[in-house]
Amino acid sequence: MSQSETVDLLAQPLTLPCGITLQNRLCKAAMTEGLGDRQLRATERHRRLYARWGAGGPALCLTGNVMIDRWVIERPGKVAIDTTHPASVDEAARQRLRAWAEAGTANGAQLWMQISHAGRQSPRYAAKQPLGPSAVQLDLMGNYARPRALEDGEICELIQRFGAAAGIAKETGFTGVQIHGAHGYLISSFLSPVTNRRTDRWGGELINRARFLLETVRAVRHVVGRDYPVSVKLNSDDFRKGGFSHEDCLSVVRMLNDEHIDLLEISGGTYEQPQLLGLAGRANDAVAVKPSTRAREAYFLHYAAQIRAVAAMPLMVTGGFRSRDGMASALASGETDMIGIARPFCTMPDAAAALLARTVDQLPAYEQRLRLANSGWRSPASPILLFKVINMLGAQGWYYQQIERLADGKDADLDRGLMRSFGRHLWDELSRAARLRR
Ligand SMILES: Cc1cc2nc3c(=O)[nH]c(=O)nc-3n(C[C@H](O)[C@H](O)[C@H](O)COP(=O)(O)O)c2cc1C
């Protein structure tokens, strides 16, 4: 493929079913910011961060996951739009959301709010009582309490809350919303037979397990109307034995075809099998990643090709894209319409502009350097498990801390070490949890 074809593909506009046109094919994918205040409201740091990301060239920026339930959060420092609590929705909270949306869209980028419920993946220091479709505990270093199974009426109420949060996103100037149906959070946990053991209308057959997602999409669409972008992030596979499979994913995409989705983002994995970050989880309950996808720079392209064959809506694939050639060939093959990129934006906020201007061909991939050792999960007694935990949390902390630097108007600190990031991450999470005022 010639250079000019490559650049043209990344720079092509894309008109979505709702009528909105994205100016190019690059998206800054969702990354949890940890910049919320003690009452889980947006701050000046969100404003500064998204002013930088919005000016950095992507047609579309997705926010980190905004919580619809302030009691069950993904981590401290979240923003919550919990319509049952005044501090989430009063005029002061809305003003802060408006400032965030205004900053992110000032340069013409779309800014869509990702809305989510953490479900059972809310750590002990962030939630006393996680919630799930069933009381199936996440077994990860003892850090997650057993979730309480939701009652039918509570499920209906949460679905309405997704709709109400989307309405506030629209009213405060976000130009679209994304429903987080991936990565093992509440909606995703309803999809999986491992975490959803219900026998009522929300469990059992896939049509029942998908009901939470489908009803949420309908509630959101009902509130925002047909001309406003609504996206869904979905796993291509949970990569967990007995879990939400690729075949399940294809069936859910067929169901979503009737729901007026503007962009379907494809990812994969959960906290147990963190394939979303290109990492392997516990070997004994893992489903292997397809070899043809492993051979390519982006993690889920093989899956996306099969999804493309059944999907009626535009697709975005996120995970692993680092080279302009890799992105252009994925667009040229038709496997995806948009390229989702996350981690490179933590150290290079103008990554999209640089790709479009051809000043870089390759985005940074610091995750490949942030490793003490590469190894599979073993028994908790094994020192290899300790390496794995430090690798995972240290690398995650490294990216969180770069996001905070950008939010403070600084540049990324590329010399920051893995161990320092790990220690600081633990300190930040626990001290923020202690300061929460809910
Ligand atoms: C620091 C960090 C925070 C993340 N937060 C979210 C999030 O809030 N919502 C989400 O859907 N994915 C989240 N992700 C996953 C990314 O959106 C993306 O799927 C993943 O990083 C793979 O893309 P990449 O290889 O370009 O980084 C996060 C990833 C990182 C590294």
GROMACS .gro file of C-alpha atoms and ligand atoms in nm:
model
  469
    1MET     CA    1   0.000   0.000   0.000
    2SER     CA    2   0.140   0.342  -0.092
    3GLN     CA    3   0.202   0.612   0.165
    4SER     CA    4  -0.062   0.842   0.018
    5GLU     CA    5  -0.329   0.571   0.033
    6THR     CA    6  -0.231   0.509   0.394
    7VAL     CA    7  -0.275   0.870   0.498
    8ASP     CA    8  -0.598   0.908   0.306
    9LEU     CA    9  -0.756   0.615   0.487
   10LEU     CA   10  -0.685   0.753   0.834
   11ALA     CA   11  -0.808   1.095   0.732
   12GLN     CA   12  -1.136   0.987   0.571
   13PRO     CA   13  -1.452   1.121   0.733
   14LEU     CA   14  -1.716   0.874   0.847
   15THR     CA   15  -2.087   0.954   0.864
   16LEU     CA   16  -2.272   0.762   1.135
   17PRO     CA   17  -2.632   0.636   1.114
   18CYS     CA   18  -2.750   0.925   1.338
   19GLY     CA   19  -2.622   1.170   1.075
   20ILE     CA   20  -2.312   1.297   1.262
   21THR     CA   21  -1.986   1.294   1.064
   22LEU     CA   22  -1.658   1.200   1.233
   23GLN     CA   23  -1.378   1.398   1.071
   24ASN     CA   24  -1.123   1.114   1.058
   25ARG     CA   25  -1.087   0.748   1.158
   26LEU     CA   26  -0.898   0.794   1.485
   27CYS     CA   27  -1.050   0.774   1.832
   28LYS     CA   28  -0.898   0.823   2.174
   29ALA     CA   29  -1.052   0.523   2.348
   30ALA     CA   30  -1.193   0.535   2.702
   31MET     CA   31  -0.946   0.556   2.990
   32THR     CA   32  -1.056   0.592   3.351
   33GLU     CA   33  -0.910   0.920   3.475
   34GLY     CA   34  -0.923   0.908   3.856
   35LEU     CA   35  -0.963   1.287   3.862
   36GLY     CA   36  -1.301   1.316   4.033
   37ASP     CA   37  -1.341   1.494   4.367
   38ARG     CA   38  -1.449   1.346   4.702
   39GLN     CA   39  -1.812   1.365   4.596
   40LEU     CA   40  -1.739   1.193   4.265
   41ARG     CA   41  -1.783   1.506   4.057
   42ALA     CA   42  -1.582   1.629   3.759
   43THR     CA   43  -1.300   1.875   3.829
   44GLU     CA   44  -1.078   2.133   3.665
   45ARG     CA   45  -0.833   1.850   3.591
   46HIS     CA   46  -1.088   1.682   3.360
   47ARG     CA   47  -1.124   2.012   3.182
   48ARG     CA   48  -0.750   2.052   3.129
   49LEU     CA   49  -0.697   1.689   3.026
   50TYR     CA   50  -0.972   1.684   2.766
   51ALA     CA   51  -0.874   2.024   2.629
   52ARG     CA   52  -0.541   1.858   2.544
   53TRP     CA   53  -0.684   1.533   2.413
   54GLY     CA   54  -0.956   1.711   2.215
   55ALA     CA   55  -0.694   1.931   2.050
   56GLY     CA   56  -0.475   1.629   1.974
   57GLY     CA   57  -0.632   1.534   1.643
   58PRO     CA   58  -0.875   1.244   1.703
   59ALA     CA   59  -1.220   1.283   1.549
   60LEU     CA   60  -1.362   1.125   1.862
   61CYS     CA   61  -1.266   1.116   2.231
   62LEU     CA   62  -1.437   0.880   2.471
   63THR     CA   63  -1.438   0.967   2.840
   64GLY     CA   64  -1.334   0.716   3.102
   65ASN     CA   65  -1.625   0.517   3.243
   66VAL     CA   66  -1.868   0.744   3.428
   67MET     CA   67  -2.054   0.557   3.701
   68ILE     CA   68  -2.432   0.544   3.731
   69ASP     CA   69  -2.411   0.411   4.089
   70ARG     CA   70  -2.196   0.606   4.336
   71TRP     CA   71  -2.184   0.312   4.581
   72VAL     CA   72  -2.036   0.060   4.340
   73ILE     CA   73  -1.751   0.228   4.157
   74GLU     CA   74  -1.463   0.098   3.948
   75ARG     CA   75  -1.209   0.294   4.157
   76PRO     CA   76  -1.195   0.604   4.378
   77GLY     CA   77  -1.167   0.930   4.185
   78LYS     CA   78  -1.448   0.836   3.948
   79VAL     CA   79  -1.716   1.072   3.823
   80ALA     CA   80  -2.065   0.948   3.909
   81ILE     CA   81  -2.395   1.057   3.757
   82ASP     CA   82  -2.614   0.874   4.002
   83THR     CA   83  -2.959   1.018   3.956
   84THR     CA   84  -3.066   0.895   4.301
   85HIS     CA   85  -2.821   1.131   4.473
   86PRO     CA   86  -2.838   1.514   4.465
   87ALA     CA   87  -2.460   1.571   4.464
   88SER     CA   88  -2.438   1.389   4.129
   89VAL     CA   89  -2.702   1.588   3.950
   90ASP     CA   90  -2.734   1.929   4.116
   91GLU     CA   91  -2.651   2.245   3.925
   92ALA     CA   92  -2.293   2.252   4.057
   93ALA     CA   93  -2.230   1.898   3.930
   94ARG     CA   94  -2.384   1.986   3.591
   95GLN     CA   95  -2.170   2.299   3.562
   96ARG     CA   96  -1.860   2.088   3.605
   97LEU     CA   97  -1.978   1.846   3.337
   98ARG     CA   98  -2.047   2.140   3.105
   99ALA     CA   99  -1.694   2.275   3.154
  100TRP     CA  100  -1.550   1.929   3.078
  101ALA     CA  101  -1.761   1.887   2.763
  102GLU     CA  102  -1.685   2.239   2.642
  103ALA     CA  103  -1.310   2.188   2.678
  104GLY     CA  104  -1.314   1.851   2.502
  105THR     CA  105  -1.512   1.975   2.204
  106ALA     CA  106  -1.351   2.320   2.167
  107ASN     CA  107  -1.137   2.203   1.874
  108GLY     CA  108  -1.415   2.029   1.688
  109ALA     CA  109  -1.362   1.675   1.823
  110GLN     CA  110  -1.661   1.470   1.930
  111LEU     CA  111  -1.662   1.391   2.303
  112TRP     CA  112  -1.877   1.095   2.403
  113MET     CA  113  -1.937   0.999   2.763
  114GLN     CA  114  -1.886   0.633   2.845
  115ILE     CA  115  -2.146   0.526   3.103
  116SER     CA  116  -2.108   0.216   3.312
  117HIS     CA  117  -2.184   0.026   3.630
  118ALA     CA  118  -1.886  -0.152   3.788
  119GLY     CA  119  -2.092  -0.455   3.895
  120ARG     CA  120  -1.879  -0.714   4.074
  121GLN     CA  121  -1.550  -0.552   3.963
  122SER     CA  122  -1.558  -0.288   4.236
  123PRO     CA  123  -1.268  -0.338   4.481
  124ARG     CA  124  -1.323  -0.373   4.855
  125TYR     CA  125  -1.177  -0.027   4.919
  126ALA     CA  126  -1.431   0.131   4.677
  127ALA     CA  127  -1.752  -0.063   4.750
  128LYS     CA  128  -1.877  -0.238   5.062
  129GLN     CA  129  -2.126  -0.434   4.856
  130PRO     CA  130  -2.059  -0.501   4.487
  131LEU     CA  131  -2.360  -0.600   4.278
  132GLY     CA  132  -2.405  -0.858   4.005
  133PRO     CA  133  -2.657  -1.074   3.825
  134SER     CA  134  -2.564  -1.352   4.071
  135ALA     CA  135  -2.348  -1.380   4.383
  136VAL     CA  136  -2.039  -1.500   4.193
  137GLN     CA  137  -1.728  -1.349   4.347
  138LEU     CA  138  -1.431  -1.225   4.149
  139ASP     CA  139  -1.133  -1.424   4.273
  140LEU     CA  140  -0.844  -1.181   4.238
  141MET     CA  141  -0.604  -1.145   4.531
  142GLY     CA  142  -0.898  -1.129   4.774
  143ASN     CA  143  -0.959  -0.771   4.664
  144TYR     CA  144  -1.323  -0.815   4.559
  145ALA     CA  145  -1.612  -0.890   4.794
  146ARG     CA  146  -1.889  -1.134   4.701
  147PRO     CA  147  -2.150  -0.941   4.499
  148ARG     CA  148  -2.514  -0.937   4.595
  149ALA     CA  149  -2.750  -1.066   4.327
  150LEU     CA  150  -2.975  -0.786   4.201
  151GLU     CA  151  -3.352  -0.817   4.228
  152ASP     CA  152  -3.574  -0.776   3.924
  153GLY     CA  153  -3.696  -0.432   4.033
  154GLU     CA  154  -3.339  -0.311   4.096
  155ILE     CA  155  -3.233  -0.420   3.748
  156CYS     CA  156  -3.517  -0.220   3.593
  157GLU     CA  157  -3.422   0.080   3.803
  158LEU     CA  158  -3.055   0.062   3.699
  159ILE     CA  159  -3.156   0.049   3.332
  160GLN     CA  160  -3.356   0.369   3.381
  161ARG     CA  161  -3.053   0.525   3.549
  162PHE     CA  162  -2.841   0.454   3.240
  163GLY     CA  163  -3.102   0.642   3.039
  164ALA     CA  164  -3.111   0.933   3.283
  165ALA     CA  165  -2.730   0.960   3.291
  166ALA     CA  166  -2.725   0.969   2.910
  167GLY     CA  167  -2.981   1.250   2.922
  168ILE     CA  168  -2.756   1.452   3.153
  169ALA     CA  169  -2.456   1.385   2.926
  170LYS     CA  170  -2.654   1.526   2.635
  171GLU     CA  171  -2.787   1.822   2.829
  172THR     CA  172  -2.440   1.920   2.954
  173GLY     CA  173  -2.279   1.923   2.610
  174PHE     CA  174  -2.128   1.577   2.555
  175THR     CA  175  -2.183   1.504   2.188
  176GLY     CA  176  -2.264   1.134   2.231
  177VAL     CA  177  -2.266   0.844   2.476
  178GLN     CA  178  -2.116   0.499   2.489
  179ILE     CA  179  -2.270   0.216   2.693
  180HIS     CA  180  -1.993   0.004   2.846
  181GLY     CA  181  -2.095  -0.354   2.776
  182ALA     CA  182  -1.742  -0.500   2.789
  183HIS     CA  183  -1.459  -0.597   3.029
  184GLY     CA  184  -1.662  -0.779   3.297
  185TYR     CA  185  -1.848  -0.479   3.444
  186LEU     CA  186  -2.220  -0.510   3.522
  187ILE     CA  187  -2.365  -0.530   3.169
  188SER     CA  188  -2.087  -0.764   3.056
  189SER     CA  189  -2.135  -0.981   3.366
  190PHE     CA  190  -2.502  -1.027   3.270
  191LEU     CA  191  -2.388  -1.156   2.930
  192SER     CA  192  -2.162  -1.427   3.074
  193PRO     CA  193  -2.296  -1.763   3.194
  194VAL     CA  194  -2.007  -1.777   3.444
  195THR     CA  195  -2.127  -1.470   3.634
  196ASN     CA  196  -2.497  -1.485   3.542
  197ARG     CA  197  -2.659  -1.794   3.699
  198ARG     CA  198  -3.010  -1.650   3.704
  199THR     CA  199  -3.312  -1.850   3.602
  200ASP     CA  200  -3.550  -1.554   3.554
  201ARG     CA  201  -3.593  -1.335   3.243
  202TRP     CA  202  -3.240  -1.190   3.295
  203GLY     CA  203  -3.052  -1.523   3.285
  204GLY     CA  204  -3.023  -1.859   3.110
  205GLU     CA  205  -3.051  -1.838   2.731
  206LEU     CA  206  -2.845  -1.571   2.557
  207ILE     CA  207  -3.159  -1.374   2.469
  208ASN     CA  208  -3.219  -1.338   2.845
  209ARG     CA  209  -2.855  -1.265   2.934
  210ALA     CA  210  -2.851  -0.994   2.666
  211ARG     CA  211  -3.173  -0.837   2.795
  212PHE     CA  212  -2.992  -0.596   3.032
  213LEU     CA  213  -2.779  -0.464   2.746
  214LEU     CA  214  -3.067  -0.437   2.499
  215GLU     CA  215  -3.302  -0.269   2.747
  216THR     CA  216  -3.025  -0.026   2.842
  217VAL     CA  217  -2.967   0.066   2.477
  218ARG     CA  218  -3.341   0.124   2.437
  219ALA     CA  219  -3.367   0.335   2.754
  220VAL     CA  220  -3.072   0.548   2.642
  221ARG     CA  221  -3.204   0.590   2.288
  222HIS     CA  222  -3.547   0.680   2.421
  223VAL     CA  223  -3.397   0.964   2.626
  224VAL     CA  224  -3.145   1.107   2.375
  225GLY     CA  225  -3.347   1.069   2.052
  226ARG     CA  226  -3.247   0.932   1.711
  227ASP     CA  227  -3.008   1.207   1.597
  228TYR     CA  228  -2.763   1.170   1.889
  229PRO     CA  229  -2.470   0.922   1.871
  230VAL     CA  230  -2.509   0.609   2.084
  231SER     CA  231  -2.225   0.358   2.091
  232VAL     CA  232  -2.177   0.021   2.264
  233LYS     CA  233  -1.845  -0.132   2.374
  234LEU     CA  234  -1.866  -0.511   2.355
  235ASN     CA  235  -1.628  -0.800   2.410
  236SER     CA  236  -1.544  -1.009   2.105
  237ASP     CA  237  -1.492  -1.287   2.362
  238ASP     CA  238  -1.441  -1.296   2.740
  239PHE     CA  239  -1.157  -1.546   2.682
  240ARG     CA  240  -1.289  -1.736   2.985
  241LYS     CA  241  -1.392  -2.102   2.971
  242GLY     CA  242  -1.772  -2.122   2.990
  243GLY     CA  243  -1.801  -1.742   2.962
  244PHE     CA  244  -1.934  -1.504   2.698
  245SER     CA  245  -1.792  -1.660   2.381
  246HIS     CA  246  -1.719  -1.528   2.036
  247GLU     CA  247  -2.029  -1.711   1.907
  248ASP     CA  248  -2.234  -1.534   2.178
  249CYS     CA  249  -2.082  -1.206   2.066
  250LEU     CA  250  -2.189  -1.266   1.704
  251SER     CA  251  -2.544  -1.339   1.820
  252VAL     CA  252  -2.556  -1.024   2.036
  253VAL     CA  253  -2.431  -0.814   1.744
  254ARG     CA  254  -2.721  -0.951   1.536
  255MET     CA  255  -2.958  -0.845   1.816
  256LEU     CA  256  -2.798  -0.497   1.827
  257ASN     CA  257  -2.851  -0.457   1.452
  258ASP     CA  258  -3.212  -0.359   1.524
  259GLU     CA  259  -3.124  -0.105   1.794
  260HIS     CA  260  -2.989   0.195   1.594
  261ILE     CA  261  -2.632   0.177   1.724
  262ASP     CA  262  -2.401   0.437   1.570
  263LEU     CA  263  -2.068   0.272   1.653
  264LEU     CA  264  -1.991  -0.070   1.797
  265GLU     CA  265  -1.652  -0.081   1.969
  266ILE     CA  266  -1.488  -0.424   1.984
  267SER     CA  267  -1.263  -0.519   2.272
  268GLY     CA  268  -1.222  -0.839   2.476
  269GLY     CA  269  -1.147  -0.991   2.816
  270THR     CA  270  -1.222  -0.902   3.177
  271TYR     CA  271  -1.020  -0.850   3.497
  272GLU     CA  272  -0.975  -1.229   3.508
  273GLN     CA  273  -0.851  -1.250   3.150
  274PRO     CA  274  -0.714  -0.902   3.072
  275GLN     CA  275  -0.686  -0.950   2.697
  276LEU     CA  276  -0.812  -0.593   2.653
  277LEU     CA  277  -0.456  -0.491   2.742
  278GLY     CA  278  -0.298  -0.776   2.542
  279LEU     CA  279  -0.226  -0.969   2.864
  280ALA     CA  280  -0.302  -1.328   2.956
  281GLY     CA  281  -0.484  -1.423   3.277
  282ARG     CA  282  -0.502  -1.749   3.473
  283ALA     CA  283  -0.414  -2.030   3.234
  284ASN     CA  284  -0.651  -2.295   3.374
  285ASP     CA  285  -0.972  -2.113   3.282
  286ALA     CA  286  -0.851  -1.919   2.977
  287VAL     CA  287  -0.982  -1.953   2.622
  288ALA     CA  288  -0.692  -1.925   2.376
  289VAL     CA  289  -0.667  -1.619   2.153
  290LYS     CA  290  -0.691  -1.710   1.781
  291PRO     CA  291  -0.339  -1.743   1.631
  292SER     CA  292  -0.420  -1.522   1.332
  293THR     CA  293  -0.508  -1.238   1.568
  294ARG     CA  294  -0.202  -1.292   1.788
  295ALA     CA  295   0.019  -1.253   1.482
  296ARG     CA  296  -0.113  -0.903   1.417
  297GLU     CA  297  -0.043  -0.583   1.607
  298ALA     CA  298  -0.408  -0.521   1.700
  299TYR     CA  299  -0.554  -0.775   1.938
  300PHE     CA  300  -0.906  -0.837   1.806
  301LEU     CA  301  -0.890  -0.804   1.427
  302HIS     CA  302  -0.954  -1.169   1.353
  303TYR     CA  303  -1.271  -1.145   1.564
  304ALA     CA  304  -1.367  -0.814   1.405
  305ALA     CA  305  -1.363  -0.970   1.058
  306GLN     CA  306  -1.628  -1.218   1.170
  307ILE     CA  307  -1.826  -0.948   1.349
  308ARG     CA  308  -1.813  -0.735   1.035
  309ALA     CA  309  -1.984  -1.015   0.844
  310VAL     CA  310  -2.293  -0.992   1.067
  311ALA     CA  311  -2.290  -0.628   1.184
  312ALA     CA  312  -2.509  -0.364   1.025
  313MET     CA  313  -2.352  -0.069   1.215
  314PRO     CA  314  -2.006   0.096   1.186
  315LEU     CA  315  -1.731  -0.080   1.384
  316MET     CA  316  -1.435   0.034   1.586
  317VAL     CA  317  -1.161  -0.204   1.699
  318THR     CA  318  -0.951  -0.104   2.001
  319GLY     CA  319  -0.642  -0.269   2.143
  320GLY     CA  320  -0.281  -0.283   2.027
  321PHE     CA  321  -0.285  -0.046   1.729
  322ARG     CA  322   0.052   0.132   1.720
  323SER     CA  323   0.164   0.166   1.357
  324ARG     CA  324   0.011   0.374   1.083
  325ASP     CA  325   0.047   0.080   0.843
  326GLY     CA  326  -0.133  -0.152   1.084
  327MET     CA  327  -0.418   0.097   1.117
  328ALA     CA  328  -0.439   0.163   0.743
  329SER     CA  329  -0.441  -0.206   0.653
  330ALA     CA  330  -0.719  -0.274   0.906
  331LEU     CA  331  -0.926   0.007   0.753
  332ALA     CA  332  -0.845  -0.107   0.398
  333SER     CA  333  -0.951  -0.465   0.474
  334GLY     CA  334  -1.290  -0.341   0.594
  335GLU     CA  335  -1.244  -0.520   0.928
  336THR     CA  336  -1.302  -0.190   1.104
  337ASP     CA  337  -1.427   0.161   1.024
  338MET     CA  338  -1.259   0.337   1.316
  339ILE     CA  339  -0.930   0.281   1.499
  340GLY     CA  340  -0.950   0.299   1.880
  341ILE     CA  341  -0.625   0.392   2.053
  342ALA     CA  342  -0.581   0.429   2.430
  343ARG     CA  343  -0.238   0.406   2.599
  344PRO     CA  344  -0.035   0.607   2.345
  345PHE     CA  345  -0.249   0.912   2.430
  346CYS     CA  346  -0.116   0.903   2.789
  347THR     CA  347   0.233   0.997   2.678
  348MET     CA  348   0.152   1.163   2.347
  349PRO     CA  349  -0.170   1.364   2.369
  350ASP     CA  350  -0.133   1.477   2.007
  351ALA     CA  351  -0.085   1.120   1.877
  352ALA     CA  352  -0.369   1.145   1.624
  353ALA     CA  353  -0.254   1.477   1.482
  354ALA     CA  354   0.098   1.338   1.444
  355LEU     CA  355  -0.030   1.033   1.255
  356LEU     CA  356  -0.245   1.247   1.029
  357ALA     CA  357   0.040   1.492   0.962
  358ARG     CA  358   0.276   1.197   0.900
  359THR     CA  359   0.526   1.322   1.152
  360VAL     CA  360   0.518   0.974   1.310
  361ASP     CA  361   0.455   0.627   1.170
  362GLN     CA  362   0.469   0.446   1.499
  363LEU     CA  363   0.308   0.535   1.833
  364PRO     CA  364   0.485   0.468   2.164
  365ALA     CA  365   0.432   0.124   2.320
  366TYR     CA  366   0.572   0.170   2.672
  367GLU     CA  367   0.365  -0.125   2.793
  368GLN     CA  368   0.625  -0.353   2.634
  369ARG     CA  369   0.894  -0.207   2.861
  370LEU     CA  370   0.688  -0.205   3.181
  371ARG     CA  371   0.754  -0.564   3.290
  372LEU     CA  372   0.950  -0.727   3.569
  373ALA     CA  373   0.887  -1.073   3.427
  374ASN     CA  374   0.656  -1.233   3.177
  375SER     CA  375   0.477  -1.534   3.316
  376GLY     CA  376   0.140  -1.703   3.345
  377TRP     CA  377  -0.068  -1.704   3.663
  378ARG     CA  378   0.040  -1.969   3.914
  379SER     CA  379  -0.068  -2.057   4.265
  380PRO     CA  380  -0.090  -1.761   4.506
  381ALA     CA  381   0.220  -1.889   4.683
  382SER     CA  382   0.431  -1.859   4.372
  383PRO     CA  383   0.667  -1.559   4.346
  384ILE     CA  384   0.563  -1.550   3.981
  385LEU     CA  385   0.218  -1.435   4.092
  386LEU     CA  386   0.382  -1.144   4.272
  387PHE     CA  387   0.567  -1.047   3.954
  388LYS     CA  388   0.242  -1.064   3.764
  389VAL     CA  389   0.063  -0.838   4.012
  390ILE     CA  390   0.344  -0.585   4.007
  391ASN     CA  391   0.350  -0.594   3.627
  392MET     CA  392  -0.024  -0.542   3.601
  393LEU     CA  393  -0.079  -0.282   3.871
  394GLY     CA  394   0.254  -0.109   3.814
  395ALA     CA  395   0.187  -0.067   3.442
  396GLN     CA  396  -0.171   0.044   3.504
  397GLY     CA  397  -0.046   0.289   3.770
  398TRP     CA  398   0.219   0.416   3.528
  399TYR     CA  399  -0.053   0.511   3.277
  400TYR     CA  400  -0.280   0.660   3.546
  401GLN     CA  401   0.005   0.876   3.669
  402GLN     CA  402   0.082   0.997   3.315
  403ILE     CA  403  -0.287   1.091   3.276
  404GLU     CA  404  -0.266   1.293   3.598
  405ARG     CA  405   0.044   1.473   3.473
  406LEU     CA  406  -0.136   1.570   3.153
  407ALA     CA  407  -0.432   1.688   3.362
  408ASP     CA  408  -0.194   1.908   3.562
  409GLY     CA  409  -0.057   2.067   3.245
  410LYS     CA  410   0.273   1.874   3.258
  411ASP     CA  411   0.431   1.642   3.005
  412ALA     CA  412   0.453   1.266   3.059
  413ASP     CA  413   0.738   1.140   3.278
  414LEU     CA  414   0.888   0.872   3.056
  415ASP     CA  415   1.161   0.781   3.306
  416ARG     CA  416   0.916   0.682   3.579
  417GLY     CA  417   0.992   0.325   3.690
  418LEU     CA  418   0.755   0.033   3.730
  419MET     CA  419   0.811  -0.015   4.106
  420ARG     CA  420   0.762   0.353   4.181
  421SER     CA  421   0.441   0.351   3.977
  422PHE     CA  422   0.321   0.042   4.161
  423GLY     CA  423   0.380   0.193   4.508
  424ARG     CA  424   0.229   0.526   4.416
  425HIS     CA  425  -0.073   0.355   4.262
  426LEU     CA  426  -0.151   0.166   4.585
  427TRP     CA  427  -0.108   0.482   4.791
  428ASP     CA  428  -0.327   0.691   4.558
  429GLU     CA  429  -0.610   0.441   4.546
  430LEU     CA  430  -0.625   0.380   4.920
  431SER     CA  431  -0.588   0.742   5.023
  432ARG     CA  432  -0.854   0.851   4.773
  433ALA     CA  433  -1.087   0.579   4.899
  434ALA     CA  434  -1.038   0.707   5.254
  435ARG     CA  435  -1.133   1.061   5.146
  436LEU     CA  436  -1.452   0.966   4.960
  437ARG     CA  437  -1.757   1.157   5.081
  438ARG     CA  438  -2.063   0.978   4.952
  439LIG     C1  439  -0.520   0.347   3.209
  439LIG     C2  440  -0.632   0.277   3.136
  439LIG     C3  441  -0.764   0.302   3.169
  439LIG     C4  442  -0.869   0.240   3.099
  439LIG     N1  443  -0.998   0.272   3.128
  439LIG     C5  444  -1.099   0.223   3.051
  439LIG     C6  445  -1.232   0.268   3.069
  439LIG     O1  446  -1.263   0.352   3.153
  439LIG     N2  447  -1.327   0.215   2.987
  439LIG     C7  448  -1.298   0.123   2.889
  439LIG     O2  449  -1.387   0.080   2.815
  439LIG     N3  450  -1.172   0.081   2.869
  439LIG     C8  451  -1.073   0.130   2.945
  439LIG     N4  452  -0.944   0.093   2.920
  439LIG     C9  453  -0.917   0.004   2.805
  439LIG    C10  454  -0.888   0.089   2.681
  439LIG     O3  455  -1.001   0.162   2.637
  439LIG    C11  456  -0.841   0.000   2.564
  439LIG     O4  457  -0.947  -0.092   2.534
  439LIG    C12  458  -0.713  -0.077   2.595
  439LIG     O5  459  -0.619   0.006   2.664
  439LIG    C13  460  -0.647  -0.129   2.469
  439LIG     O6  461  -0.614  -0.023   2.381
  439LIG     P1  462  -0.460   0.025   2.363
  439LIG     O7  463  -0.379  -0.098   2.329
  439LIG     O8  464  -0.463   0.123   2.250
  439LIG     O9  465  -0.416   0.085   2.492
  439LIG    C14  466  -0.838   0.149   2.993
  439LIG    C15  467  -0.705   0.122   2.963
  439LIG    C16  468  -0.603   0.184   3.033
  439LIG    C17  469  -0.461   0.154   2.994
   0.00000   0.00000   0.00000
